[in-house]
């Protein structure tokens, strides 16, 4: 290589190589300090795109899981109300059986009927006030109830519950006549037994419906939890830095930087060597 004074090509090449090494060392330090292999699109554009999408999906999925949990809470609210309605109906049937005994006179049946109608009114009240976040859960006025349990907008990502099918109003239970009239006569008491038996079957059916729906939501939650974990693992594999590999890279770049600085020092001494030749 020719010895020149005006352009020190060795020094220029050393500076260029040193700058490249410095950029790699800076990138390596950024990865180690942040814990991320991909800190910008320049590190891995495709990987960043995939990981960003997965992170977005996982965030939405966690909200969908909270939605499913809200659905379970709604079901538990409705089931709690139905359980109380069932207990009241059992007591009303007991009173109807008592009133069906001919040993009681009209005055006795009147007293029995007072408790009977009071209990019937409590069923009416429960059906009216039982709610989850102001949504009536035992009133037939509430029909379709959609739970968004997925991250997309299509029908497969929703679960529908017809709350009207689990209503506990007088009408839905078929106890309107005996609830308003009471059991002041022997005939009314006998009739009430059959009507209440039907109502008890209706409540049991509603509880079974809610139980099946809750089991479905719990299965949905389990599947969503597994999917969320898989998304997090996949995103981690793309974004997270391998500290063993990156530490080795950092050490290599540091050595290259030190060597580059030494080489630059030697290159800068070349013009001085030319002067020595001329003297």
PDB file of C-alpha atoms in Angstrom:
ATOM      1  CA  UNK A   1       0.000   0.000   0.000  1.00  0.00           C
ATOM      2  CA  UNK A   2       1.309   3.448  -0.944  1.00  0.00           C
ATOM      3  CA  UNK A   3       2.308   5.861   1.812  1.00  0.00           C
ATOM      4  CA  UNK A   4       0.417   9.171   1.471  1.00  0.00           C
ATOM      5  CA  UNK A   5       0.027  12.266   3.628  1.00  0.00           C
ATOM      6  CA  UNK A   6      -3.077  13.964   2.238  1.00  0.00           C
ATOM      7  CA  UNK A   7      -5.440  10.989   2.764  1.00  0.00           C
ATOM      8  CA  UNK A   8      -4.847   8.533   5.601  1.00  0.00           C
ATOM      9  CA  UNK A   9      -6.963   5.665   4.221  1.00  0.00           C
ATOM     10  CA  UNK A  10      -5.974   3.307   7.026  1.00  0.00           C
ATOM     11  CA  UNK A  11      -7.279   5.764   9.601  1.00  0.00           C
ATOM     12  CA  UNK A  12     -10.497   6.350   7.637  1.00  0.00           C
ATOM     13  CA  UNK A  13     -11.135   2.611   7.342  1.00  0.00           C
ATOM     14  CA  UNK A  14     -10.424   2.159  11.058  1.00  0.00           C
ATOM     15  CA  UNK A  15     -12.906   4.908  11.920  1.00  0.00           C
ATOM     16  CA  UNK A  16     -15.580   3.346   9.690  1.00  0.00           C
ATOM     17  CA  UNK A  17     -15.090  -0.075  11.251  1.00  0.00           C
ATOM     18  CA  UNK A  18     -14.996   1.421  14.747  1.00  0.00           C
ATOM     19  CA  UNK A  19     -18.285   3.253  14.145  1.00  0.00           C
ATOM     20  CA  UNK A  20     -19.911   0.022  12.926  1.00  0.00           C
ATOM     21  CA  UNK A  21     -18.657  -1.831  15.990  1.00  0.00           C
ATOM     22  CA  UNK A  22     -19.853   0.974  18.264  1.00  0.00           C
ATOM     23  CA  UNK A  23     -23.360   0.782  16.760  1.00  0.00           C
ATOM     24  CA  UNK A  24     -23.463  -2.978  17.336  1.00  0.00           C
ATOM     25  CA  UNK A  25     -22.221  -2.542  20.901  1.00  0.00           C
ATOM     26  CA  UNK A  26     -24.852   0.133  21.545  1.00  0.00           C
ATOM     27  CA  UNK A  27     -27.549  -2.177  20.198  1.00  0.00           C
ATOM     28  CA  UNK A  28     -26.292  -5.058  22.307  1.00  0.00           C
ATOM     29  CA  UNK A  29     -26.296  -2.906  25.451  1.00  0.00           C
ATOM     30  CA  UNK A  30     -29.844  -1.738  24.643  1.00  0.00           C
ATOM     31  CA  UNK A  31     -31.038  -5.342  24.359  1.00  0.00           C
ATOM     32  CA  UNK A  32     -29.393  -6.334  27.639  1.00  0.00           C
ATOM     33  CA  UNK A  33     -30.708  -3.311  29.527  1.00  0.00           C
ATOM     34  CA  UNK A  34     -34.269  -3.612  28.173  1.00  0.00           C
ATOM     35  CA  UNK A  35     -34.457  -7.400  28.176  1.00  0.00           C
ATOM     36  CA  UNK A  36     -35.793  -7.258  24.617  1.00  0.00           C
ATOM     37  CA  UNK A  37     -34.220  -8.721  21.512  1.00  0.00           C
ATOM     38  CA  UNK A  38     -36.403  -6.434  19.385  1.00  0.00           C
ATOM     39  CA  UNK A  39     -36.383  -2.808  20.513  1.00  0.00           C
ATOM     40  CA  UNK A  40     -37.326  -1.315  17.150  1.00  0.00           C
ATOM     41  CA  UNK A  41     -38.475  -2.434  13.722  1.00  0.00           C
ATOM     42  CA  UNK A  42     -34.867  -2.313  12.513  1.00  0.00           C
ATOM     43  CA  UNK A  43     -33.992  -5.208  14.833  1.00  0.00           C
ATOM     44  CA  UNK A  44     -36.611  -7.555  13.309  1.00  0.00           C
ATOM     45  CA  UNK A  45     -39.465  -5.940  11.355  1.00  0.00           C
ATOM     46  CA  UNK A  46     -41.442  -9.148  10.752  1.00  0.00           C
ATOM     47  CA  UNK A  47     -40.927 -10.392  14.289  1.00  0.00           C
ATOM     48  CA  UNK A  48     -42.041  -7.068  15.758  1.00  0.00           C
ATOM     49  CA  UNK A  49     -45.195  -7.118  13.620  1.00  0.00           C
ATOM     50  CA  UNK A  50     -46.118 -10.645  14.731  1.00  0.00           C
ATOM     51  CA  UNK A  51     -45.325  -9.996  18.401  1.00  0.00           C
ATOM     52  CA  UNK A  52     -47.269  -6.706  18.426  1.00  0.00           C
ATOM     53  CA  UNK A  53     -50.318  -8.439  16.979  1.00  0.00           C
ATOM     54  CA  UNK A  54     -50.037 -11.255  19.507  1.00  0.00           C
ATOM     55  CA  UNK A  55     -49.720  -8.778  22.374  1.00  0.00           C
ATOM     56  CA  UNK A  56     -52.808  -6.924  21.156  1.00  0.00           C
ATOM     57  CA  UNK A  57     -54.768 -10.176  20.870  1.00  0.00           C
ATOM     58  CA  UNK A  58     -53.672 -11.227  24.348  1.00  0.00           C
ATOM     59  CA  UNK A  59     -54.787  -7.903  25.843  1.00  0.00           C
ATOM     60  CA  UNK A  60     -58.214  -8.285  24.222  1.00  0.00           C
ATOM     61  CA  UNK A  61     -58.357 -11.922  25.298  1.00  0.00           C
ATOM     62  CA  UNK A  62     -57.838 -10.987  28.938  1.00  0.00           C
ATOM     63  CA  UNK A  63     -60.812  -8.617  28.689  1.00  0.00           C
ATOM     64  CA  UNK A  64     -62.867 -11.409  27.114  1.00  0.00           C
ATOM     65  CA  UNK A  65     -61.932 -13.598  30.092  1.00  0.00           C
ATOM     66  CA  UNK A  66     -63.151 -10.861  32.444  1.00  0.00           C
ATOM     67  CA  UNK A  67     -66.385 -10.795  30.431  1.00  0.00           C
ATOM     68  CA  UNK A  68     -66.792 -14.539  30.952  1.00  0.00           C
ATOM     69  CA  UNK A  69     -66.181 -14.110  34.673  1.00  0.00           C
ATOM     70  CA  UNK A  70     -68.870 -11.414  34.729  1.00  0.00           C
ATOM     71  CA  UNK A  71     -71.190 -13.906  33.061  1.00  0.00           C
ATOM     72  CA  UNK A  72     -70.457 -16.450  35.785  1.00  0.00           C
ATOM     73  CA  UNK A  73     -71.194 -13.812  38.425  1.00  0.00           C
ATOM     74  CA  UNK A  74     -74.509 -13.045  36.702  1.00  0.00           C
ATOM     75  CA  UNK A  75     -75.413 -16.732  36.689  1.00  0.00           C
ATOM     76  CA  UNK A  76     -74.507 -17.106  40.352  1.00  0.00           C
ATOM     77  CA  UNK A  77     -76.724 -14.116  41.152  1.00  0.00           C
ATOM     78  CA  UNK A  78     -79.637 -15.694  39.287  1.00  0.00           C
ATOM     79  CA  UNK A  79     -79.022 -19.098  40.852  1.00  0.00           C
ATOM     80  CA  UNK A  80     -78.937 -17.581  44.323  1.00  0.00           C
ATOM     81  CA  UNK A  81     -82.327 -15.997  43.696  1.00  0.00           C
ATOM     82  CA  UNK A  82     -83.748 -19.240  42.322  1.00  0.00           C
ATOM     83  CA  UNK A  83     -82.468 -21.144  45.319  1.00  0.00           C
ATOM     84  CA  UNK A  84     -84.384 -18.821  47.620  1.00  0.00           C
ATOM     85  CA  UNK A  85     -87.493 -19.080  45.433  1.00  0.00           C
ATOM     86  CA  UNK A  86     -87.225 -22.856  45.627  1.00  0.00           C
ATOM     87  CA  UNK A  87     -87.040 -22.779  49.424  1.00  0.00           C
ATOM     88  CA  UNK A  88     -90.083 -20.506  49.553  1.00  0.00           C
ATOM     89  CA  UNK A  89     -92.052 -22.825  47.258  1.00  0.00           C
ATOM     90  CA  UNK A  90     -91.180 -25.768  49.492  1.00  0.00           C
ATOM     91  CA  UNK A  91     -92.623 -23.893  52.466  1.00  0.00           C
ATOM     92  CA  UNK A  92     -95.706 -22.893  50.446  1.00  0.00           C
ATOM     93  CA  UNK A  93     -96.276 -26.542  49.533  1.00  0.00           C
ATOM     94  CA  UNK A  94     -95.962 -27.477  53.179  1.00  0.00           C
ATOM     95  CA  UNK A  95     -98.659 -24.923  54.005  1.00  0.00           C
ATOM     96  CA  UNK A  96    -100.860 -26.222  51.167  1.00  0.00           C
ATOM     97  CA  UNK A  97    -100.544 -29.759  52.527  1.00  0.00           C
ATOM     98  CA  UNK A  98    -101.436 -28.440  55.964  1.00  0.00           C
ATOM     99  CA  UNK A  99    -104.478 -26.641  54.565  1.00  0.00           C
ATOM    100  CA  UNK A 100    -105.600 -29.806  52.769  1.00  0.00           C
ATOM    101  CA  UNK A 101    -106.239 -31.471  56.114  1.00  0.00           C
ATOM    102  CA  UNK A 102    -109.949 -31.414  56.929  1.00  0.00           C
ATOM    103  CA  UNK A 103    -109.246 -31.069  60.631  1.00  0.00           C
ATOM    104  CA  UNK A 104    -108.704 -27.327  60.063  1.00  0.00           C
ATOM    105  CA  UNK A 105    -111.606 -24.920  60.002  1.00  0.00           C
ATOM    106  CA  UNK A 106    -111.976 -21.792  57.852  1.00  0.00           C
ATOM    107  CA  UNK A 107    -110.368 -19.588  60.506  1.00  0.00           C
ATOM    108  CA  UNK A 108    -107.330 -21.864  60.658  1.00  0.00           C
ATOM    109  CA  UNK A 109    -107.019 -21.885  56.877  1.00  0.00           C
ATOM    110  CA  UNK A 110    -107.254 -18.121  56.828  1.00  0.00           C
ATOM    111  CA  UNK A 111    -104.205 -17.888  59.071  1.00  0.00           C
ATOM    112  CA  UNK A 112    -102.364 -20.439  56.939  1.00  0.00           C
ATOM    113  CA  UNK A 113    -103.291 -18.469  53.824  1.00  0.00           C
ATOM    114  CA  UNK A 114    -101.802 -15.266  55.248  1.00  0.00           C
ATOM    115  CA  UNK A 115     -98.350 -16.807  55.417  1.00  0.00           C
ATOM    116  CA  UNK A 116     -98.921 -18.467  52.044  1.00  0.00           C
ATOM    117  CA  UNK A 117     -99.690 -15.208  50.237  1.00  0.00           C
ATOM    118  CA  UNK A 118     -96.891 -13.374  52.083  1.00  0.00           C
ATOM    119  CA  UNK A 119     -94.420 -15.950  50.796  1.00  0.00           C
ATOM    120  CA  UNK A 120     -95.879 -15.663  47.289  1.00  0.00           C
ATOM    121  CA  UNK A 121     -95.332 -11.899  47.421  1.00  0.00           C
ATOM    122  CA  UNK A 122     -91.717 -12.495  48.437  1.00  0.00           C
ATOM    123  CA  UNK A 123     -91.237 -14.594  45.304  1.00  0.00           C
ATOM    124  CA  UNK A 124     -92.663 -11.704  43.301  1.00  0.00           C
ATOM    125  CA  UNK A 125     -90.265  -9.286  45.007  1.00  0.00           C
ATOM    126  CA  UNK A 126     -87.222 -11.498  44.412  1.00  0.00           C
ATOM    127  CA  UNK A 127     -88.056 -11.820  40.714  1.00  0.00           C
ATOM    128  CA  UNK A 128     -88.430  -8.060  40.521  1.00  0.00           C
ATOM    129  CA  UNK A 129     -85.245  -6.963  42.320  1.00  0.00           C
ATOM    130  CA  UNK A 130     -82.709  -9.719  41.551  1.00  0.00           C
ATOM    131  CA  UNK A 131     -80.223  -8.081  39.202  1.00  0.00           C
ATOM    132  CA  UNK A 132     -76.616  -8.012  38.090  1.00  0.00           C
ATOM    133  CA  UNK A 133     -75.323  -4.541  37.248  1.00  0.00           C
ATOM    134  CA  UNK A 134     -78.944  -3.367  36.864  1.00  0.00           C
ATOM    135  CA  UNK A 135     -79.857  -6.212  34.532  1.00  0.00           C
ATOM    136  CA  UNK A 136     -82.883  -8.150  35.782  1.00  0.00           C
ATOM    137  CA  UNK A 137     -81.915 -11.820  35.988  1.00  0.00           C
ATOM    138  CA  UNK A 138     -85.190 -13.427  37.101  1.00  0.00           C
ATOM    139  CA  UNK A 139     -87.668 -11.168  35.334  1.00  0.00           C
ATOM    140  CA  UNK A 140     -89.132 -12.327  32.026  1.00  0.00           C
ATOM    141  CA  UNK A 141     -88.662  -8.809  30.601  1.00  0.00           C
ATOM    142  CA  UNK A 142     -84.980  -9.622  29.996  1.00  0.00           C
ATOM    143  CA  UNK A 143     -84.616 -11.949  27.016  1.00  0.00           C
ATOM    144  CA  UNK A 144     -81.382 -12.487  25.071  1.00  0.00           C
ATOM    145  CA  UNK A 145     -78.164 -11.709  26.913  1.00  0.00           C
ATOM    146  CA  UNK A 146     -74.915 -11.828  24.910  1.00  0.00           C
ATOM    147  CA  UNK A 147     -71.510 -12.387  26.470  1.00  0.00           C
ATOM    148  CA  UNK A 148     -68.462 -11.423  24.405  1.00  0.00           C
ATOM    149  CA  UNK A 149     -66.047 -14.219  25.303  1.00  0.00           C
ATOM    150  CA  UNK A 150     -63.775 -14.009  22.248  1.00  0.00           C
ATOM    151  CA  UNK A 151     -61.586 -11.353  20.652  1.00  0.00           C
ATOM    152  CA  UNK A 152     -63.404 -11.187  17.301  1.00  0.00           C
ATOM    153  CA  UNK A 153     -66.835  -9.865  16.330  1.00  0.00           C
ATOM    154  CA  UNK A 154     -68.373 -12.967  14.735  1.00  0.00           C
ATOM    155  CA  UNK A 155     -71.047 -15.104  16.376  1.00  0.00           C
ATOM    156  CA  UNK A 156     -68.579 -17.790  17.457  1.00  0.00           C
ATOM    157  CA  UNK A 157     -67.055 -15.293  19.868  1.00  0.00           C
ATOM    158  CA  UNK A 158     -70.339 -14.696  21.711  1.00  0.00           C
ATOM    159  CA  UNK A 159     -72.382 -16.882  24.050  1.00  0.00           C
ATOM    160  CA  UNK A 160     -76.098 -16.149  24.322  1.00  0.00           C
ATOM    161  CA  UNK A 161     -78.233 -16.742  27.399  1.00  0.00           C
ATOM    162  CA  UNK A 162     -81.999 -16.345  27.290  1.00  0.00           C
ATOM    163  CA  UNK A 163     -82.710 -15.011  30.767  1.00  0.00           C
ATOM    164  CA  UNK A 164     -86.436 -15.153  30.130  1.00  0.00           C
ATOM    165  CA  UNK A 165     -86.168 -18.955  30.207  1.00  0.00           C
ATOM    166  CA  UNK A 166     -85.051 -18.864  33.847  1.00  0.00           C
ATOM    167  CA  UNK A 167     -87.511 -16.236  35.061  1.00  0.00           C
ATOM    168  CA  UNK A 168     -89.150 -16.682  38.472  1.00  0.00           C
ATOM    169  CA  UNK A 169     -92.181 -14.445  38.112  1.00  0.00           C
ATOM    170  CA  UNK A 170     -95.651 -15.632  39.146  1.00  0.00           C
ATOM    171  CA  UNK A 171     -96.553 -16.038  35.481  1.00  0.00           C
ATOM    172  CA  UNK A 172     -93.457 -17.998  34.492  1.00  0.00           C
ATOM    173  CA  UNK A 173     -93.855 -20.301  37.489  1.00  0.00           C
ATOM    174  CA  UNK A 174     -97.599 -20.697  36.902  1.00  0.00           C
ATOM    175  CA  UNK A 175     -98.559 -19.654  40.437  1.00  0.00           C
ATOM    176  CA  UNK A 176    -100.490 -16.458  39.691  1.00  0.00           C
ATOM    177  CA  UNK A 177    -103.907 -17.791  40.692  1.00  0.00           C
ATOM    178  CA  UNK A 178    -102.913 -19.349  44.000  1.00  0.00           C
ATOM    179  CA  UNK A 179    -100.628 -16.425  44.874  1.00  0.00           C
ATOM    180  CA  UNK A 180    -103.379 -13.864  44.568  1.00  0.00           C
ATOM    181  CA  UNK A 181    -106.273 -15.974  45.909  1.00  0.00           C
ATOM    182  CA  UNK A 182    -104.448 -17.797  48.677  1.00  0.00           C
ATOM    183  CA  UNK A 183    -105.539 -21.128  50.158  1.00  0.00           C
ATOM    184  CA  UNK A 184    -108.500 -20.179  52.296  1.00  0.00           C
ATOM    185  CA  UNK A 185    -110.467 -23.274  51.272  1.00  0.00           C
ATOM    186  CA  UNK A 186    -109.771 -26.996  51.190  1.00  0.00           C
ATOM    187  CA  UNK A 187    -110.138 -27.085  47.403  1.00  0.00           C
ATOM    188  CA  UNK A 188    -107.641 -24.226  46.978  1.00  0.00           C
ATOM    189  CA  UNK A 189    -105.122 -26.044  49.166  1.00  0.00           C
ATOM    190  CA  UNK A 190    -105.424 -29.258  47.160  1.00  0.00           C
ATOM    191  CA  UNK A 191    -105.069 -27.345  43.870  1.00  0.00           C
ATOM    192  CA  UNK A 192    -102.087 -25.428  45.214  1.00  0.00           C
ATOM    193  CA  UNK A 193    -100.137 -28.649  45.852  1.00  0.00           C
ATOM    194  CA  UNK A 194    -100.244 -29.631  42.163  1.00  0.00           C
ATOM    195  CA  UNK A 195     -99.464 -26.110  40.973  1.00  0.00           C
ATOM    196  CA  UNK A 196     -96.498 -25.766  43.327  1.00  0.00           C
ATOM    197  CA  UNK A 197     -95.143 -29.166  42.239  1.00  0.00           C
ATOM    198  CA  UNK A 198     -95.072 -27.859  38.672  1.00  0.00           C
ATOM    199  CA  UNK A 199     -93.414 -24.637  39.848  1.00  0.00           C
ATOM    200  CA  UNK A 200     -90.731 -26.604  41.705  1.00  0.00           C
ATOM    201  CA  UNK A 201     -89.968 -28.569  38.540  1.00  0.00           C
ATOM    202  CA  UNK A 202     -89.722 -25.282  36.637  1.00  0.00           C
ATOM    203  CA  UNK A 203     -87.234 -23.840  39.149  1.00  0.00           C
ATOM    204  CA  UNK A 204     -85.135 -27.011  39.037  1.00  0.00           C
ATOM    205  CA  UNK A 205     -85.100 -26.844  35.253  1.00  0.00           C
ATOM    206  CA  UNK A 206     -83.970 -23.210  35.387  1.00  0.00           C
ATOM    207  CA  UNK A 207     -81.205 -24.054  37.825  1.00  0.00           C
ATOM    208  CA  UNK A 208     -80.042 -26.863  35.537  1.00  0.00           C
ATOM    209  CA  UNK A 209     -79.986 -24.441  32.612  1.00  0.00           C
ATOM    210  CA  UNK A 210     -77.889 -21.971  34.581  1.00  0.00           C
ATOM    211  CA  UNK A 211     -75.556 -24.720  35.784  1.00  0.00           C
ATOM    212  CA  UNK A 212     -74.945 -25.948  32.242  1.00  0.00           C
ATOM    213  CA  UNK A 213     -74.330 -22.378  31.084  1.00  0.00           C
ATOM    214  CA  UNK A 214     -71.861 -21.777  33.914  1.00  0.00           C
ATOM    215  CA  UNK A 215     -69.998 -24.980  33.042  1.00  0.00           C
ATOM    216  CA  UNK A 216     -69.761 -23.786  29.442  1.00  0.00           C
ATOM    217  CA  UNK A 217     -68.349 -20.435  30.542  1.00  0.00           C
ATOM    218  CA  UNK A 218     -65.814 -22.134  32.801  1.00  0.00           C
ATOM    219  CA  UNK A 219     -64.688 -24.311  29.879  1.00  0.00           C
ATOM    220  CA  UNK A 220     -64.409 -21.167  27.760  1.00  0.00           C
ATOM    221  CA  UNK A 221     -62.275 -19.573  30.466  1.00  0.00           C
ATOM    222  CA  UNK A 222     -59.959 -22.575  30.628  1.00  0.00           C
ATOM    223  CA  UNK A 223     -59.497 -22.562  26.849  1.00  0.00           C
ATOM    224  CA  UNK A 224     -58.934 -18.791  26.812  1.00  0.00           C
ATOM    225  CA  UNK A 225     -56.398 -19.063  29.627  1.00  0.00           C
ATOM    226  CA  UNK A 226     -54.411 -21.670  27.683  1.00  0.00           C
ATOM    227  CA  UNK A 227     -54.569 -19.549  24.532  1.00  0.00           C
ATOM    228  CA  UNK A 228     -53.430 -16.474  26.470  1.00  0.00           C
ATOM    229  CA  UNK A 229     -50.461 -18.381  27.856  1.00  0.00           C
ATOM    230  CA  UNK A 230     -49.521 -19.609  24.384  1.00  0.00           C
ATOM    231  CA  UNK A 231     -49.701 -16.080  22.995  1.00  0.00           C
ATOM    232  CA  UNK A 232     -47.517 -14.771  25.813  1.00  0.00           C
ATOM    233  CA  UNK A 233     -44.974 -17.558  25.267  1.00  0.00           C
ATOM    234  CA  UNK A 234     -44.874 -16.978  21.530  1.00  0.00           C
ATOM    235  CA  UNK A 235     -44.458 -13.222  21.944  1.00  0.00           C
ATOM    236  CA  UNK A 236     -41.721 -13.810  24.512  1.00  0.00           C
ATOM    237  CA  UNK A 237     -39.797 -16.075  22.146  1.00  0.00           C
ATOM    238  CA  UNK A 238     -39.881 -13.356  19.503  1.00  0.00           C
ATOM    239  CA  UNK A 239     -39.180 -10.313  21.654  1.00  0.00           C
ATOM    240  CA  UNK A 240     -37.209 -11.415  24.707  1.00  0.00           C
ATOM    241  CA  UNK A 241     -33.434 -11.356  24.601  1.00  0.00           C
ATOM    242  CA  UNK A 242     -31.298 -14.452  25.189  1.00  0.00           C
ATOM    243  CA  UNK A 243     -28.944 -13.087  27.850  1.00  0.00           C
ATOM    244  CA  UNK A 244     -26.323 -15.779  27.345  1.00  0.00           C
ATOM    245  CA  UNK A 245     -26.062 -15.091  23.614  1.00  0.00           C
ATOM    246  CA  UNK A 246     -26.283 -11.322  23.936  1.00  0.00           C
ATOM    247  CA  UNK A 247     -23.702 -11.182  26.722  1.00  0.00           C
ATOM    248  CA  UNK A 248     -21.308 -13.065  24.454  1.00  0.00           C
ATOM    249  CA  UNK A 249     -22.082 -10.606  21.651  1.00  0.00           C
ATOM    250  CA  UNK A 250     -21.458  -7.642  23.942  1.00  0.00           C
ATOM    251  CA  UNK A 251     -18.089  -9.033  25.017  1.00  0.00           C
ATOM    252  CA  UNK A 252     -17.123  -9.611  21.382  1.00  0.00           C
ATOM    253  CA  UNK A 253     -18.088  -6.072  20.393  1.00  0.00           C
ATOM    254  CA  UNK A 254     -16.180  -4.634  23.352  1.00  0.00           C
ATOM    255  CA  UNK A 255     -13.032  -6.509  22.271  1.00  0.00           C
ATOM    256  CA  UNK A 256     -13.551  -5.380  18.682  1.00  0.00           C
ATOM    257  CA  UNK A 257     -13.994  -1.797  19.923  1.00  0.00           C
ATOM    258  CA  UNK A 258     -10.745  -1.922  21.890  1.00  0.00           C
ATOM    259  CA  UNK A 259      -8.942  -3.429  18.914  1.00  0.00           C
ATOM    260  CA  UNK A 260     -10.431  -0.771  16.652  1.00  0.00           C
ATOM    261  CA  UNK A 261      -9.230   2.011  18.919  1.00  0.00           C
ATOM    262  CA  UNK A 262      -5.736   0.477  18.940  1.00  0.00           C
ATOM    263  CA  UNK A 263      -5.776   0.116  15.151  1.00  0.00           C
ATOM    264  CA  UNK A 264      -6.879   3.737  14.754  1.00  0.00           C
ATOM    265  CA  UNK A 265      -3.972   4.821  16.916  1.00  0.00           C
ATOM    266  CA  UNK A 266      -1.586   2.890  14.685  1.00  0.00           C
ATOM    267  CA  UNK A 267      -3.187   4.300  11.540  1.00  0.00           C
ATOM    268  CA  UNK A 268      -2.863   7.866  12.801  1.00  0.00           C
ATOM    269  CA  UNK A 269       0.891   7.265  13.259  1.00  0.00           C
ATOM    270  CA  UNK A 270       1.436   6.483   9.563  1.00  0.00           C
ATOM    271  CA  UNK A 271       1.896  10.147   8.458  1.00  0.00           C
ATOM    272  CA  UNK A 272       4.441  10.561  11.234  1.00  0.00           C
ATOM    273  CA  UNK A 273       6.369   7.622   9.776  1.00  0.00           C
ATOM    274  CA  UNK A 274       6.479   9.398   6.390  1.00  0.00           C
ATOM    275  CA  UNK A 275       7.983  12.464   8.060  1.00  0.00           C
ATOM    276  CA  UNK A 276      10.618  10.232   9.647  1.00  0.00           C
ATOM    277  CA  UNK A 277      11.535   8.895   6.211  1.00  0.00           C
ATOM    278  CA  UNK A 278      12.000  12.431   4.897  1.00  0.00           C
ATOM    279  CA  UNK A 279      14.145  13.653   7.744  1.00  0.00           C
TER     280      UNK A 279
END
